[in-house]
Amino acid sequence: MERTGDQILIIFGASGDLAKRKLLPSLYELYADKLLPEKFAILGVGRTKYDDASFRSYTEESLQEFADKFNGGKEFIRMLHYLSMDPAEESGYKGLAAKLEKIREASGIPARYIFYLATPPSLYGTIPRFLHEHGLATQEEGTWKRIIIEKPFGLDLESARELNRELLEYLDEDQVYRIDHYLGKETVQNILVTRFSNGIFEPLWNRNYIDHVEITSAESLGVGSRGGYYDRSGALRDMLQNHLMQLVALVAMEPPSEISSDTIRNEMLKVFQSLRPLEKEKLEQSLIRGQYSASHVRGELLPAYRSEKGVPEDSRTETFVALKLYIDNWRWGGVPFYIRTGKRLPTKVTEIVIHFKSSPHTLFCSEGVGYNSTNQLVIRIQPNEGILLKFGMKVQGAGYNVQTVNMDFHYKDLSDDELPDAYERLLLDCMQGDSTLYSRGDAVEEAWRFVAPILERWEEDPDFPLYGYPCGTWGPEQANEMIEGEGKTWRYPCKNLVDNGLYCEL
Ligand code: BG6
């Protein structure tokens, strides 16, 4: 891969959890793979009182814990700098400009900056404004300035619009990189390659051959130490509006005319624009929300969501959500998409299942009854990344008995290298000025527009059902009933293991 041009990455919120667990380790991995620019500096910014030396020791400790390839990396550690300032106060930005000037003088790096906002969302408009006012966002000949904004991008349609409006007051759209780390996952990008580099799938990829599509993103962990944030967010805002909707878009989009940031993002936007609007009054029929309750899982008593740190005892925030949606266009007319996500489910797994229609006439049997199983294509996003095709095969011997077998591809068979973390890919793309895997402002707004009726209904009707489900189960029974009522069932990933009380290691 080409080496990127010399530049400086400024991380606001450098002493926070995201920087520690994801950003700094990903940068280190890029360094270890020789993918960082020849001249590169990282400036950590935050309220924590570090200086260059103490930030370097802090980072070294974090890398020991979170970066697989860490082996001392003195050269990388020397790239690190720190400025203690409150990003919410305008007074600190003069110092920021001076610090950047100093780093540039010492290193010879031109004024090419990426500002990474790993801060509370309340600062997503403020920081760009102050950067702009201090000339730090101005792009002169031979330089550029980019800003990466973490999720959540807004809390609803109004706030997302307002944030877009504010950002575009100081910046051009092509300077703004809205992160959705699911787009940085290799397996998520592979959805496009599977669909559009093979002649065999695409002819079947439509309402004529597909019965329904199922997307599950399950987590076995609870909210951990993030109760305060999560309680204001819930599964709908935290996972569905962004990560799950990106998966829907990639599964459903039309082929782009070429691989470029605009062509791909235009097609994704069109999917969002074709989503059938949800009817607020009839939401019970297509949406189930749940919240986990205390339960023993593999011998351990796991607490209820309401007993988690930072969560009010009477919280009605959802930790699970299942939704049926339709895409009203030529390709998908009448095909239901069932999507679900939740915390404290039996295992951690994200997968997309394309359920094909059954054959038109039943000829064979399986264990005495007509075999008319539908073929499934399972795209395993994580873990055990791969693709599985399920189809019927003759059982040896007399007669025509059929059983379902698997054709199974595992990414790990392709190479001994671990798949890169999504943040590695996304950081590198931004350094190279490629925004394909970042969300565009209009698409973010469309995704918010789609979920708006849900948020409105929940707000207007606090008694909208919130079902409990014990930790370690696949969410409320009602989510199963929703899909079973239509003669279908969720695929339960790792079912055998989970039924036997084992964690799904795959
Ligand atoms: C984050 C959510 O965006 O995605 C978390 O805020 C969630 O609540 C996480 O745990 C899941 O990401 P991944 O990559 O582990 O599936």
Short mmCIF file of C-alpha atoms and ligand atoms in Angstrom, two decimals, residues 22 150-151 180-182 185 217-219 221-223 226 229-230 233 237-239 242-243 343 348-350 381-382 421-423, ligand 1:
data_model
loop_
_atom_site.label_atom_id
_atom_site.label_comp_id
_atom_site.label_asym_id
_atom_site.label_seq_id
_atom_site.Cartn_x
_atom_site.Cartn_y
_atom_site.Cartn_z
CA LYS A 22 -8.69 1.85 20.00
CA GLU A 150 -17.14 10.05 16.55
CA LYS A 151 -20.63 8.70 16.96
CA ASP A 180 -19.13 4.48 11.91
CA HIS A 181 -16.62 1.82 12.82
CA TYR A 182 -18.74 -0.96 11.29
CA LYS A 185 -14.62 -3.86 9.31
CA SER A 217 -25.83 -7.97 16.10
CA ALA A 218 -25.65 -9.59 19.51
CA GLU A 219 -23.38 -8.83 22.42
CA LEU A 221 -21.58 -8.08 27.61
CA GLY A 222 -23.79 -5.62 29.45
CA VAL A 223 -23.29 -1.88 29.51
CA ARG A 226 -20.93 3.11 30.25
CA TYR A 229 -23.98 7.30 28.39
CA TYR A 230 -26.02 4.25 27.48
CA SER A 233 -28.83 6.41 24.18
CA ARG A 237 -29.40 5.10 19.00
CA ASP A 238 -26.29 3.18 20.01
CA MET A 239 -26.45 0.39 17.41
CA ASN A 242 -25.98 3.63 12.66
CA HIS A 243 -24.26 0.21 12.56
CA LYS A 343 -26.74 -6.56 25.06
CA LYS A 348 -21.20 -11.95 20.70
CA VAL A 349 -21.96 -12.32 17.06
CA THR A 350 -22.92 -10.15 14.10
CA ILE A 381 -19.33 -10.22 10.14
CA GLN A 382 -17.77 -11.29 13.46
CA ASP A 421 -9.09 -3.47 13.55
CA ALA A 422 -11.73 -1.26 11.94
CA TYR A 423 -10.06 1.86 13.40
C1 BG6 B 1 -20.34 0.83 19.65
C2 BG6 B 1 -21.42 0.90 20.69
O1 BG6 B 1 -20.56 1.78 18.65
O2 BG6 B 1 -20.33 -0.46 19.08
C3 BG6 B 1 -21.20 -0.15 21.75
O3 BG6 B 1 -21.42 2.18 21.29
C4 BG6 B 1 -21.07 -1.52 21.12
O4 BG6 B 1 -22.25 -0.15 22.71
C5 BG6 B 1 -20.05 -1.50 20.00
O5 BG6 B 1 -20.66 -2.42 22.14
C6 BG6 B 1 -20.06 -2.79 19.23
O6 BG6 B 1 -18.99 -2.80 18.33
P1 BG6 B 1 -18.31 -4.16 17.88
O7 BG6 B 1 -17.29 -3.73 16.89
O8 BG6 B 1 -17.71 -4.77 19.13
O9 BG6 B 1 -19.39 -5.00 17.32
#
